[in-house]
Short mmCIF file of C-alpha atoms in Angstrom, two decimals:
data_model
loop_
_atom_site.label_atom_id
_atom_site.label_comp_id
_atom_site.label_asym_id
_atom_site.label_seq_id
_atom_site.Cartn_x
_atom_site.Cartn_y
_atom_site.Cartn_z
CA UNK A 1 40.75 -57.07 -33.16
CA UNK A 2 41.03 -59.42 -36.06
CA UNK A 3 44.81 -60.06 -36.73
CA UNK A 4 45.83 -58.73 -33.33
CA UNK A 5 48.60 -61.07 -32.55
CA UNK A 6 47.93 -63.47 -34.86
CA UNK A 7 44.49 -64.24 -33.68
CA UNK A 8 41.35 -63.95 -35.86
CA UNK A 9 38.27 -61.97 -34.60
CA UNK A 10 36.15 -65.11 -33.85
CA UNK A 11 39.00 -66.44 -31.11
CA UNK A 12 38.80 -63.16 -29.64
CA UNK A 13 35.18 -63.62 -28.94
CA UNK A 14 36.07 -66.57 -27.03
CA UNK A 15 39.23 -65.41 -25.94
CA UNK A 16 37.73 -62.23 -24.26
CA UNK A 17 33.68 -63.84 -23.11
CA UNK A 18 35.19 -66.96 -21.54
CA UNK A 19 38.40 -64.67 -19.79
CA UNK A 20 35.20 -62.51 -18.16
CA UNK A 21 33.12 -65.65 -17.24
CA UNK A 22 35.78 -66.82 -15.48
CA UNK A 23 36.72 -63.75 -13.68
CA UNK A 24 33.16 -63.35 -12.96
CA UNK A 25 32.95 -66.75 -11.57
CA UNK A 26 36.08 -66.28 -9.35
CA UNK A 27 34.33 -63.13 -7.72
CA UNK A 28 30.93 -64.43 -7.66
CA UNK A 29 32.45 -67.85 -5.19
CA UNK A 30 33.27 -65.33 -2.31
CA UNK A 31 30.52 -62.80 -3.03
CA UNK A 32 27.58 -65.38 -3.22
CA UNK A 33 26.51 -67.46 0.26
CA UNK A 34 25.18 -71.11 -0.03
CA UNK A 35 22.73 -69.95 2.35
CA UNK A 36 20.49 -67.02 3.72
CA UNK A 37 21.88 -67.60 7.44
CA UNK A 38 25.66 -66.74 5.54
CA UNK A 39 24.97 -63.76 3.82
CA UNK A 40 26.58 -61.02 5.49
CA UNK A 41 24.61 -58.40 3.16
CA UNK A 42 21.32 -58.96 4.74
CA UNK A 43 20.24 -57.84 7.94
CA UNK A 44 18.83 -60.25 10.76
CA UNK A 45 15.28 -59.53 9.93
CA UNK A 46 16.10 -59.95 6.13
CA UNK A 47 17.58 -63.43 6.97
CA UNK A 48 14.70 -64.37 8.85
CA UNK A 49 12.05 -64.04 5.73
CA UNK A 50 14.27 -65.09 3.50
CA UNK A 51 14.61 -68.69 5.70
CA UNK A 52 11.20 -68.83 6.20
CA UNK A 53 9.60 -68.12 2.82
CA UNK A 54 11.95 -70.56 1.40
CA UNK A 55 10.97 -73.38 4.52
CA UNK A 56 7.27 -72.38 2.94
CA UNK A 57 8.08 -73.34 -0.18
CA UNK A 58 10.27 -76.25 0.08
CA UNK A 59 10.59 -77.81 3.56
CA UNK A 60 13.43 -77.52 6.18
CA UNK A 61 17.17 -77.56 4.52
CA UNK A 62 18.85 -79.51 6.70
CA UNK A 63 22.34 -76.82 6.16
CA UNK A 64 23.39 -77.58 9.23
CA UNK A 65 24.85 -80.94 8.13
CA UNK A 66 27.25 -81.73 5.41
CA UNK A 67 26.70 -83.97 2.59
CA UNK A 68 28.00 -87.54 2.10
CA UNK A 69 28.20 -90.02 0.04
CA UNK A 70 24.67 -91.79 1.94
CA UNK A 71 23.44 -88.86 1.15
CA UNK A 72 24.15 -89.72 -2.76
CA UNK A 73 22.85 -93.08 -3.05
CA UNK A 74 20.05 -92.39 -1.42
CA UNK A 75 18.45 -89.52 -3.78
CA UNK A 76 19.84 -92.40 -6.94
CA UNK A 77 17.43 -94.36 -5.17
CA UNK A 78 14.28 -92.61 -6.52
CA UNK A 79 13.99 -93.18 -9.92
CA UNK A 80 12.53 -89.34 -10.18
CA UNK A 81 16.16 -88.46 -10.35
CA UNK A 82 16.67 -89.68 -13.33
CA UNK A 83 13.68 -88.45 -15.36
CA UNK A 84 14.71 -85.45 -14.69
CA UNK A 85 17.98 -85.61 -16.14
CA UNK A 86 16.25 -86.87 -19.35
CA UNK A 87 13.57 -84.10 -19.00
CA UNK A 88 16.50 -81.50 -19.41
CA UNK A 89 18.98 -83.85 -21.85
CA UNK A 90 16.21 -83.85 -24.66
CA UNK A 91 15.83 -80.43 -24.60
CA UNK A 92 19.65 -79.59 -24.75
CA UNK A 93 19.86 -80.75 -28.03
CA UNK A 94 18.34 -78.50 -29.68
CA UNK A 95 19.07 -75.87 -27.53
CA UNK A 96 22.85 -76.37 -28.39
CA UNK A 97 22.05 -77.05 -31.78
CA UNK A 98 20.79 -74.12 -32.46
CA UNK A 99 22.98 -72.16 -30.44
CA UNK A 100 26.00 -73.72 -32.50
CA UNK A 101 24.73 -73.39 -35.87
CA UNK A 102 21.80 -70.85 -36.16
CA UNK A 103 24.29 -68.68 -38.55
CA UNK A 104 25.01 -71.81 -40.56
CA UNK A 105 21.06 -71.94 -41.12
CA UNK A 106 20.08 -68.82 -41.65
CA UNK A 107 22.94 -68.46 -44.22
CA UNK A 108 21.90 -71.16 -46.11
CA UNK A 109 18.55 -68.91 -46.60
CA UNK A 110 20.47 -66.68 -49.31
CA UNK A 111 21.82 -63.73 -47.06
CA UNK A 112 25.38 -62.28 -46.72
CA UNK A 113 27.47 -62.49 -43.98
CA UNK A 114 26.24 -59.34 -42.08
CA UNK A 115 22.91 -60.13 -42.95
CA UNK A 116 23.17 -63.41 -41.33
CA UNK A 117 24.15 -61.87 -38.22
CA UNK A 118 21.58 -59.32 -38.22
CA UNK A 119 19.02 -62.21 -38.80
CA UNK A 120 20.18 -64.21 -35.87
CA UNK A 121 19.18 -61.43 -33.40
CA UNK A 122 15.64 -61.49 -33.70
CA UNK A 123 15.14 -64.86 -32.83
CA UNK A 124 16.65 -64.80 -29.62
CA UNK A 125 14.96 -61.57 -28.85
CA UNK A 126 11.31 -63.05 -29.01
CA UNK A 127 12.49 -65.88 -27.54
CA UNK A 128 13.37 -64.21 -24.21
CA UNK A 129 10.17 -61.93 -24.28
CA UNK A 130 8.10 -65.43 -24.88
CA UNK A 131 10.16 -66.88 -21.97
CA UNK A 132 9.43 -63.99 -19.74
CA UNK A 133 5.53 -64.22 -20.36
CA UNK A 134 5.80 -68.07 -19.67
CA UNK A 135 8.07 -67.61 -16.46
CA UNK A 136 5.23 -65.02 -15.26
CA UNK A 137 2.28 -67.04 -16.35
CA UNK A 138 3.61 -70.14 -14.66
CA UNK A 139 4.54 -68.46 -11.27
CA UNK A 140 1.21 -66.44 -11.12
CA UNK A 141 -0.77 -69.66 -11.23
CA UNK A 142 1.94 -72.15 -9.46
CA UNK A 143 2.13 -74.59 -11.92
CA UNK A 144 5.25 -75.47 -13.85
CA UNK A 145 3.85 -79.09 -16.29
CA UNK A 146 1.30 -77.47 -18.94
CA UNK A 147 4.29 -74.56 -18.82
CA UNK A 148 6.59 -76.83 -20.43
CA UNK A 149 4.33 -79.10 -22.24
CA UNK A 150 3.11 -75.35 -24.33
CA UNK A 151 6.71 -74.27 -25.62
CA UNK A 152 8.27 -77.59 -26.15
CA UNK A 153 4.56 -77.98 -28.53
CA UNK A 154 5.83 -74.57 -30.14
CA UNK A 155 8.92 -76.01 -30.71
CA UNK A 156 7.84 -79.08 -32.01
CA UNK A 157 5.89 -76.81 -34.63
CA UNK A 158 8.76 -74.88 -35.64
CA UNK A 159 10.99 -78.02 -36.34
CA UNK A 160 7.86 -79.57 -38.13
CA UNK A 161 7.91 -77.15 -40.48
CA UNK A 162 11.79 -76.70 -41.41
CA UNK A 163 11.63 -80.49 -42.09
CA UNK A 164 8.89 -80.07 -44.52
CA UNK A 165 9.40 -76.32 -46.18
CA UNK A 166 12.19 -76.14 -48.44
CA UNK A 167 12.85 -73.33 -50.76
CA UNK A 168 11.03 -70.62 -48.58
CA UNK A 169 13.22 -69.00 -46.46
CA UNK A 170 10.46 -66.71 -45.14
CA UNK A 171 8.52 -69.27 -43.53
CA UNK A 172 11.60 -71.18 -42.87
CA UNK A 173 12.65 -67.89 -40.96
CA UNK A 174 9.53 -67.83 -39.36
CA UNK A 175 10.21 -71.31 -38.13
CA UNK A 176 13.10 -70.59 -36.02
CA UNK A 177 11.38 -68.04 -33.70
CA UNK A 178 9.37 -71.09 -32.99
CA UNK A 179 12.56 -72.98 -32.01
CA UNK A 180 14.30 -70.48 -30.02
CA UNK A 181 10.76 -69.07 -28.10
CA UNK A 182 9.39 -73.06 -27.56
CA UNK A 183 13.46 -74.47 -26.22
CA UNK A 184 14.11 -71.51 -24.19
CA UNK A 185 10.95 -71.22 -22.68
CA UNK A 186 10.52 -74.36 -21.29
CA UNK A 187 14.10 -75.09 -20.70
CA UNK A 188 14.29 -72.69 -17.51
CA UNK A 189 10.99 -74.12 -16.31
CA UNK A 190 12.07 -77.34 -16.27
CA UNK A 191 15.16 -76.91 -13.91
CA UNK A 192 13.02 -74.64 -11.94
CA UNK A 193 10.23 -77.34 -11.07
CA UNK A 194 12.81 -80.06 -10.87
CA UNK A 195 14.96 -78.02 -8.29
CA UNK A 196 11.67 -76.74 -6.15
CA UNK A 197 10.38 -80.53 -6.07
CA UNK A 198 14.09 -81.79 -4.08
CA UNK A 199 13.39 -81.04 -0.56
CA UNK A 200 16.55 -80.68 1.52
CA UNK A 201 19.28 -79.47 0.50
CA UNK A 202 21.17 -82.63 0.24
CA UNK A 203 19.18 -84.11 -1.98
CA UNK A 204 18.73 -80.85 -4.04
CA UNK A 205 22.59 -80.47 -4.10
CA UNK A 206 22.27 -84.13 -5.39
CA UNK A 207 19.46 -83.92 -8.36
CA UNK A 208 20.40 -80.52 -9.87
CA UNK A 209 24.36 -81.57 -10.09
CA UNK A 210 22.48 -84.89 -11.87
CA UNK A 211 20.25 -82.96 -13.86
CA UNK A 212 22.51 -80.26 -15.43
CA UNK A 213 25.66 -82.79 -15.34
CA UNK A 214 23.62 -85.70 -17.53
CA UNK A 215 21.98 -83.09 -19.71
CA UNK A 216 24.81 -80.90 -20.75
CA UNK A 217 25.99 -84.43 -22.45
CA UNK A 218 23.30 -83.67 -25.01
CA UNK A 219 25.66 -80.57 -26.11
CA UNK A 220 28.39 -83.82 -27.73
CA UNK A 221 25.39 -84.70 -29.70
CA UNK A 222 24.25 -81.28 -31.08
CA UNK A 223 27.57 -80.85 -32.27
CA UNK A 224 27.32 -83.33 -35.12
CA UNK A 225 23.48 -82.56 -35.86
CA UNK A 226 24.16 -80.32 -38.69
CA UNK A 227 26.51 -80.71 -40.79
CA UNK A 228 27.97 -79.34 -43.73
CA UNK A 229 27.05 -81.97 -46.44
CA UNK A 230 23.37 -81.78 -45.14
CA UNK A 231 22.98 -78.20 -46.24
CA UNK A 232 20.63 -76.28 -46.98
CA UNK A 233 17.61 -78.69 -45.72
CA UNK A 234 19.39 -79.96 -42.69
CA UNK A 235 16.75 -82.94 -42.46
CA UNK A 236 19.26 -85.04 -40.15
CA UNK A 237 19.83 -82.17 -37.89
CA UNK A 238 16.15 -81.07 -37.69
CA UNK A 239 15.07 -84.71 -36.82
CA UNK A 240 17.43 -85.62 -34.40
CA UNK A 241 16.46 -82.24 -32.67
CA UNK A 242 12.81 -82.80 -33.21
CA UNK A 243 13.27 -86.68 -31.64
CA UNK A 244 14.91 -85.32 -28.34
CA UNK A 245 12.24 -82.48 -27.65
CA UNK A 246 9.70 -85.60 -27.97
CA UNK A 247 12.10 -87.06 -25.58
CA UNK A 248 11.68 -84.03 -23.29
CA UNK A 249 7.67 -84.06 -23.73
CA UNK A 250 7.56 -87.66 -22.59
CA UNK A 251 9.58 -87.19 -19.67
CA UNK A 252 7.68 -84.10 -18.29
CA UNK A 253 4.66 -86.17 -18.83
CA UNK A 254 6.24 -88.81 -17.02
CA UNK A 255 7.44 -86.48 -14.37
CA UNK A 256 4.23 -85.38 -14.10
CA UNK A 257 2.21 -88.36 -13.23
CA UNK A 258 4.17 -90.15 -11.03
CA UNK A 259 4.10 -86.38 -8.76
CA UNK A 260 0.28 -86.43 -8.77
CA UNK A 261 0.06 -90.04 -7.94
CA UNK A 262 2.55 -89.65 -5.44
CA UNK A 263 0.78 -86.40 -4.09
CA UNK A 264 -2.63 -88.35 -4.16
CA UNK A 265 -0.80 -91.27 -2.39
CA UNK A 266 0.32 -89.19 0.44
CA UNK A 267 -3.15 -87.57 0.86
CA UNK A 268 -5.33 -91.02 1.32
CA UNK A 269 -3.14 -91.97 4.78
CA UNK A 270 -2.27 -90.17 8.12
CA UNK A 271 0.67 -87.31 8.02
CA UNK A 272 1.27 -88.33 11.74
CA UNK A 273 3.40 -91.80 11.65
CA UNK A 274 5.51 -90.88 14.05
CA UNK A 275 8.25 -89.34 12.37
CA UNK A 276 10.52 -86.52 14.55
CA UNK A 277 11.03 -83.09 12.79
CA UNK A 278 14.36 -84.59 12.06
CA UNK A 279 13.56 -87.38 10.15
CA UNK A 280 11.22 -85.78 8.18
CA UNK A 281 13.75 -83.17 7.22
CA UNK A 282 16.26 -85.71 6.81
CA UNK A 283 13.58 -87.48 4.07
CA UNK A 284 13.12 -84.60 2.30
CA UNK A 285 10.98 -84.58 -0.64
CA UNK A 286 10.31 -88.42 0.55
CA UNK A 287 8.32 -87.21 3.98
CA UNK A 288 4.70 -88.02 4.08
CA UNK A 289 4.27 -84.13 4.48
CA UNK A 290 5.66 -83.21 1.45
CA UNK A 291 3.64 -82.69 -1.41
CA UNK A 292 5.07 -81.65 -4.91
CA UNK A 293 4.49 -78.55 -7.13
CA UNK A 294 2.72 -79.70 -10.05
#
Protein backbone atom coordinates (compact mmCIF):
# COMPACT_ATOMS: atom_id res chain seq x y z
CA UNK A 1 0.00 0.00 0.00
CA UNK A 2 3.06 2.15 0.01
CA UNK A 3 2.42 5.18 -2.33
CA UNK A 4 -1.33 4.63 -2.33
CA UNK A 5 -2.48 8.15 -2.33
CA UNK A 6 0.42 9.66 -1.41
CA UNK A 7 0.84 7.86 1.81
CA UNK A 8 3.88 5.70 2.71
CA UNK A 9 3.41 2.09 4.03
CA UNK A 10 4.29 2.97 7.68
CA UNK A 11 1.11 5.65 7.87
CA UNK A 12 -0.94 2.97 6.60
CA UNK A 13 -0.11 0.86 9.54
CA UNK A 14 -1.42 3.51 11.64
CA UNK A 15 -3.86 4.66 9.35
CA UNK A 16 -5.59 1.19 9.08
CA UNK A 17 -4.71 -0.39 13.21
CA UNK A 18 -5.92 2.82 14.86
CA UNK A 19 -9.24 3.12 12.13
CA UNK A 20 -10.04 -0.73 13.57
CA UNK A 21 -9.32 0.15 17.28
CA UNK A 22 -11.60 2.66 17.06
CA UNK A 23 -14.31 0.88 15.33
CA UNK A 24 -13.74 -1.83 17.70
CA UNK A 25 -14.07 0.44 20.56
CA UNK A 26 -17.34 2.02 19.22
CA UNK A 27 -18.92 -1.60 19.10
CA UNK A 28 -17.39 -2.90 22.14
CA UNK A 29 -19.32 0.47 24.37
CA UNK A 30 -22.83 -1.06 23.54
CA UNK A 31 -21.78 -4.72 23.43
CA UNK A 32 -19.88 -4.74 26.85
CA UNK A 33 -22.09 -4.16 30.37
CA UNK A 34 -20.44 -2.32 33.38
CA UNK A 35 -21.95 -4.98 35.29
CA UNK A 36 -23.06 -8.74 35.52
CA UNK A 37 -26.77 -7.66 36.61
CA UNK A 38 -26.69 -5.64 32.79
CA UNK A 39 -25.62 -8.19 30.63
CA UNK A 40 -28.38 -9.28 28.61
CA UNK A 41 -26.22 -12.37 27.23
CA UNK A 42 -26.27 -14.26 30.41
CA UNK A 43 -29.00 -16.04 31.81
CA UNK A 44 -30.42 -15.38 35.47
CA UNK A 45 -28.54 -18.22 36.95
CA UNK A 46 -25.34 -17.09 35.02
CA UNK A 47 -25.78 -13.58 36.60
CA UNK A 48 -26.16 -14.93 39.87
CA UNK A 49 -22.46 -16.72 40.00
CA UNK A 50 -21.04 -14.30 38.25
CA UNK A 51 -22.25 -11.56 41.23
CA UNK A 52 -21.40 -13.75 43.75
CA UNK A 53 -17.95 -15.10 42.86
CA UNK A 54 -16.95 -11.62 42.23
CA UNK A 55 -18.69 -10.41 46.00
CA UNK A 56 -16.15 -13.49 47.07
CA UNK A 57 -13.42 -12.02 45.77
CA UNK A 58 -13.75 -8.42 46.28
CA UNK A 59 -16.60 -7.30 48.58
CA UNK A 60 -20.07 -5.81 47.70
CA UNK A 61 -19.97 -3.18 44.58
CA UNK A 62 -22.06 -0.77 45.66
CA UNK A 63 -23.53 -0.41 41.49
CA UNK A 64 -26.49 0.64 42.63
CA UNK A 65 -25.22 4.18 43.29
CA UNK A 66 -23.48 6.56 41.04
CA UNK A 67 -20.20 8.07 41.55
CA UNK A 68 -19.37 11.62 42.71
CA UNK A 69 -16.99 13.74 43.22
CA UNK A 70 -16.94 12.57 47.44
CA UNK A 71 -16.50 9.64 46.07
CA UNK A 72 -13.05 11.03 44.43
CA UNK A 73 -11.49 12.68 47.24
CA UNK A 74 -12.07 10.19 49.34
CA UNK A 75 -10.07 7.16 47.55
CA UNK A 76 -7.05 10.45 47.05
CA UNK A 77 -7.26 10.18 50.62
CA UNK A 78 -5.31 6.88 50.97
CA UNK A 79 -2.02 7.35 50.02
CA UNK A 80 -2.19 3.55 48.46
CA UNK A 81 -3.59 5.32 45.49
CA UNK A 82 -0.82 6.78 44.61
CA UNK A 83 1.81 4.03 44.90
CA UNK A 84 0.09 2.44 42.64
CA UNK A 85 0.21 4.83 40.00
CA UNK A 86 4.04 4.85 40.48
CA UNK A 87 4.04 0.98 40.65
CA UNK A 88 2.67 1.03 36.95
CA UNK A 89 4.52 4.60 35.74
CA UNK A 90 8.07 2.96 36.30
CA UNK A 91 7.32 0.16 34.44
CA UNK A 92 5.83 2.10 31.38
CA UNK A 93 8.97 3.33 30.53
CA UNK A 94 10.46 0.77 29.38
CA UNK A 95 7.62 -0.86 28.22
CA UNK A 96 7.10 2.09 25.71
CA UNK A 97 10.61 2.31 25.16
CA UNK A 98 10.96 -0.65 23.86
CA UNK A 99 7.86 -0.80 22.10
CA UNK A 100 8.97 2.51 20.21
CA UNK A 101 12.38 1.66 19.35
CA UNK A 102 13.09 -2.15 19.54
CA UNK A 103 13.78 -1.93 15.52
CA UNK A 104 16.08 1.02 16.13
CA UNK A 105 18.08 -1.48 18.52
CA UNK A 106 18.16 -4.41 16.97
CA UNK A 107 19.31 -2.58 13.77
CA UNK A 108 22.05 -1.14 15.30
CA UNK A 109 23.18 -5.01 15.85
CA UNK A 110 24.35 -5.19 12.03
CA UNK A 111 21.11 -6.64 10.31
CA UNK A 112 19.13 -5.38 7.25
CA UNK A 113 15.94 -4.03 7.23
CA UNK A 114 13.93 -7.32 6.90
CA UNK A 115 16.14 -8.89 9.16
CA UNK A 116 15.40 -6.39 11.75
CA UNK A 117 11.87 -7.10 11.52
CA UNK A 118 12.20 -10.72 11.60
CA UNK A 119 14.38 -10.23 14.80
CA UNK A 120 11.81 -8.18 16.59
CA UNK A 121 9.29 -11.09 16.58
CA UNK A 122 10.89 -13.38 18.78
CA UNK A 123 11.12 -11.27 21.58
CA UNK A 124 7.66 -10.54 21.98
CA UNK A 125 6.81 -14.12 21.40
CA UNK A 126 8.67 -15.44 24.62
CA UNK A 127 7.62 -12.66 26.26
CA UNK A 128 3.90 -13.55 26.12
CA UNK A 129 4.59 -17.37 26.74
CA UNK A 130 6.75 -16.10 29.99
CA UNK A 131 3.74 -13.87 30.84
CA UNK A 132 1.30 -16.66 30.49
CA UNK A 133 3.37 -19.04 32.89
CA UNK A 134 3.59 -16.05 35.41
CA UNK A 135 -0.24 -15.11 35.06
CA UNK A 136 -0.90 -19.01 35.82
CA UNK A 137 1.66 -19.39 38.51
CA UNK A 138 0.42 -16.33 40.33
CA UNK A 139 -3.37 -17.20 40.17
CA UNK A 140 -2.76 -20.93 41.13
CA UNK A 141 -1.14 -19.84 44.37
CA UNK A 142 -3.12 -16.32 44.93
CA UNK A 143 -0.39 -14.20 45.25
CA UNK A 144 0.40 -11.33 42.94
CA UNK A 145 3.99 -9.40 45.03
CA UNK A 146 6.91 -12.10 44.50
CA UNK A 147 4.98 -12.30 40.81
CA UNK A 148 6.13 -8.96 40.02
CA UNK A 149 9.14 -8.65 42.10
CA UNK A 150 10.55 -12.09 39.64
CA UNK A 151 10.10 -10.40 36.07
CA UNK A 152 10.81 -6.86 36.90
CA UNK A 153 14.42 -8.87 38.50
CA UNK A 154 14.55 -10.44 34.84
CA UNK A 155 14.27 -7.27 33.49
CA UNK A 156 16.58 -5.62 35.53
CA UNK A 157 19.10 -8.42 34.23
CA UNK A 158 18.46 -7.86 30.72
CA UNK A 159 19.03 -4.00 30.92
CA UNK A 160 22.18 -4.80 33.13
CA UNK A 161 23.67 -6.40 30.56
CA UNK A 162 22.95 -4.09 27.36
CA UNK A 163 24.55 -1.32 29.53
CA UNK A 164 27.64 -3.28 29.97
CA UNK A 165 28.02 -5.61 26.57
CA UNK A 166 28.96 -3.73 23.66
CA UNK A 167 30.10 -5.21 20.47
CA UNK A 168 28.16 -8.59 20.92
CA UNK A 169 25.06 -8.49 19.43
CA UNK A 170 24.34 -12.12 20.37
CA UNK A 171 24.24 -11.62 23.92
CA UNK A 172 22.98 -8.21 23.41
CA UNK A 173 20.07 -10.10 21.52
CA UNK A 174 19.78 -12.33 24.20
CA UNK A 175 19.28 -9.38 26.47
CA UNK A 176 16.13 -8.14 25.07
CA UNK A 177 14.07 -11.35 25.62
CA UNK A 178 14.93 -10.47 29.13
CA UNK A 179 13.33 -7.01 28.68
CA UNK A 180 10.29 -7.85 26.86
CA UNK A 181 9.54 -11.40 29.12
CA UNK A 182 10.55 -9.38 32.72
CA UNK A 183 8.18 -5.73 31.56
CA UNK A 184 5.39 -7.64 30.19
CA UNK A 185 5.15 -10.06 32.72
CA UNK A 186 4.84 -8.12 35.56
CA UNK A 187 3.16 -5.24 33.95
CA UNK A 188 -0.36 -7.13 33.74
CA UNK A 189 0.14 -8.34 37.29
CA UNK A 190 0.50 -5.24 38.62
CA UNK A 191 -2.87 -3.67 37.38
CA UNK A 192 -4.40 -6.92 38.22
CA UNK A 193 -3.48 -6.83 42.09
CA UNK A 194 -3.95 -3.11 42.20
CA UNK A 195 -7.56 -3.38 40.67
CA UNK A 196 -8.57 -6.68 42.95
CA UNK A 197 -7.23 -4.73 46.18
CA UNK A 198 -10.08 -1.46 45.43
CA UNK A 199 -13.16 -2.73 46.97
CA UNK A 200 -16.28 -1.05 45.61
CA UNK A 201 -16.68 -0.07 42.63
CA UNK A 202 -16.38 3.56 43.27
CA UNK A 203 -13.28 3.50 44.50
CA UNK A 204 -12.07 0.92 41.85
CA UNK A 205 -13.54 3.21 39.09
CA UNK A 206 -11.37 5.81 41.01
CA UNK A 207 -7.72 4.00 41.40
CA UNK A 208 -7.55 2.21 38.01
CA UNK A 209 -8.56 5.64 36.00
CA UNK A 210 -5.46 6.99 38.50
CA UNK A 211 -3.32 4.21 37.87
CA UNK A 212 -3.42 3.82 34.04
CA UNK A 213 -4.05 7.79 33.61
CA UNK A 214 -0.61 8.76 35.78
CA UNK A 215 1.31 5.88 34.27
CA UNK A 216 0.65 6.21 30.61
CA UNK A 217 2.60 9.74 31.30
CA UNK A 218 5.70 7.57 31.45
CA UNK A 219 5.05 6.92 27.50
CA UNK A 220 6.29 11.27 27.04
CA UNK A 221 9.38 10.06 28.67
CA UNK A 222 10.20 6.87 26.67
CA UNK A 223 9.93 8.84 23.73
CA UNK A 224 13.18 10.72 24.19
CA UNK A 225 15.08 7.65 25.87
CA UNK A 226 16.82 6.64 22.79
CA UNK A 227 17.91 8.65 20.59
CA UNK A 228 19.68 8.81 17.50
CA UNK A 229 23.09 10.35 18.55
CA UNK A 230 23.24 7.66 21.38
CA UNK A 231 23.49 4.82 18.93
CA UNK A 232 24.55 1.89 18.93
CA UNK A 233 25.14 1.58 22.94
CA UNK A 234 22.08 3.49 23.90
CA UNK A 235 23.59 3.93 27.57
CA UNK A 236 21.10 6.99 28.27
CA UNK A 237 18.16 5.07 27.10
CA UNK A 238 19.08 1.80 28.89
CA UNK A 239 19.59 3.72 32.24
CA UNK A 240 16.77 5.79 32.33
CA UNK A 241 14.75 2.51 31.62
CA UNK A 242 16.73 0.54 34.10
CA UNK A 243 16.11 3.62 36.91
CA UNK A 244 12.20 3.46 36.44
CA UNK A 245 11.88 -0.48 36.71
CA UNK A 246 13.87 0.18 40.16
CA UNK A 247 11.21 2.68 40.56
CA UNK A 248 8.56 -0.02 39.95
CA UNK A 249 10.45 -2.63 42.37
CA UNK A 250 10.36 -0.11 45.18
CA UNK A 251 6.88 0.68 44.86
CA UNK A 252 5.59 -2.99 44.78
CA UNK A 253 7.70 -3.42 47.79
CA UNK A 254 6.15 -0.53 49.20
CA UNK A 255 2.75 -1.66 48.15
CA UNK A 256 3.43 -4.63 49.65
CA UNK A 257 4.13 -3.82 53.20
CA UNK A 258 1.88 -1.35 54.01
CA UNK A 259 -1.06 -4.36 52.71
CA UNK A 260 0.38 -6.86 55.20
CA UNK A 261 0.61 -4.39 57.96
CA UNK A 262 -2.65 -3.20 57.21
CA UNK A 263 -4.00 -6.89 56.92
CA UNK A 264 -2.19 -7.71 60.31
CA UNK A 265 -3.74 -4.44 61.72
CA UNK A 266 -7.20 -5.45 60.94
CA UNK A 267 -6.69 -9.00 62.37
CA UNK A 268 -5.44 -7.91 66.13
CA UNK A 269 -9.12 -6.00 66.82
CA UNK A 270 -12.87 -7.00 66.60
CA UNK A 271 -14.58 -7.15 62.87
CA UNK A 272 -17.89 -6.27 64.76
CA UNK A 273 -17.75 -2.27 65.49
CA UNK A 274 -20.91 -1.73 64.61
CA UNK A 275 -20.79 -0.93 61.14
CA UNK A 276 -24.28 -1.66 58.87
CA UNK A 277 -23.74 -3.75 55.63
CA UNK A 278 -23.94 -0.36 54.09
CA UNK A 279 -21.26 1.32 55.51
CA UNK A 280 -19.01 -1.29 55.15
CA UNK A 281 -19.74 -1.47 51.48
CA UNK A 282 -19.68 2.11 51.24
CA UNK A 283 -15.79 1.84 52.88
CA UNK A 284 -14.74 -0.48 50.61
CA UNK A 285 -11.32 -1.70 50.69
CA UNK A 286 -11.20 0.61 54.04
CA UNK A 287 -13.83 -1.85 56.09
CA UNK A 288 -12.37 -3.67 58.98
CA UNK A 289 -13.53 -6.88 57.01
CA UNK A 290 -11.56 -6.41 54.20
CA UNK A 291 -8.37 -7.94 53.94
CA UNK A 292 -6.03 -7.50 50.82
CA UNK A 293 -4.58 -10.04 48.29
CA UNK A 294 -1.03 -10.15 48.87
Amino acid sequence: MSGMRGYLGWRWIFILEGTLTCVVAFVFYFLLPDFPEQAKWLTEEERTYVKDRLRKDQGRSAAERAINFTDIVNAFKDWKIFIGGFMYFGLIVPAYGYAFFAPTIIKSYGYSAIQTQLHSVPPWAAAFAFAMIIAFASDLTKHRFLFTLLPICVAITGFGILITVHNRPHLEYAALFLVTMGTYSALPVIVCWFTMNLGGHHRRSVGTAWQIGFGNIGGIIATYAFLKKDAPDFKPGYSICLAFICLSAASCTTYFLAILLQNRSRDRVPRDLGLTEWEKTEKGDMSPDYRYLL
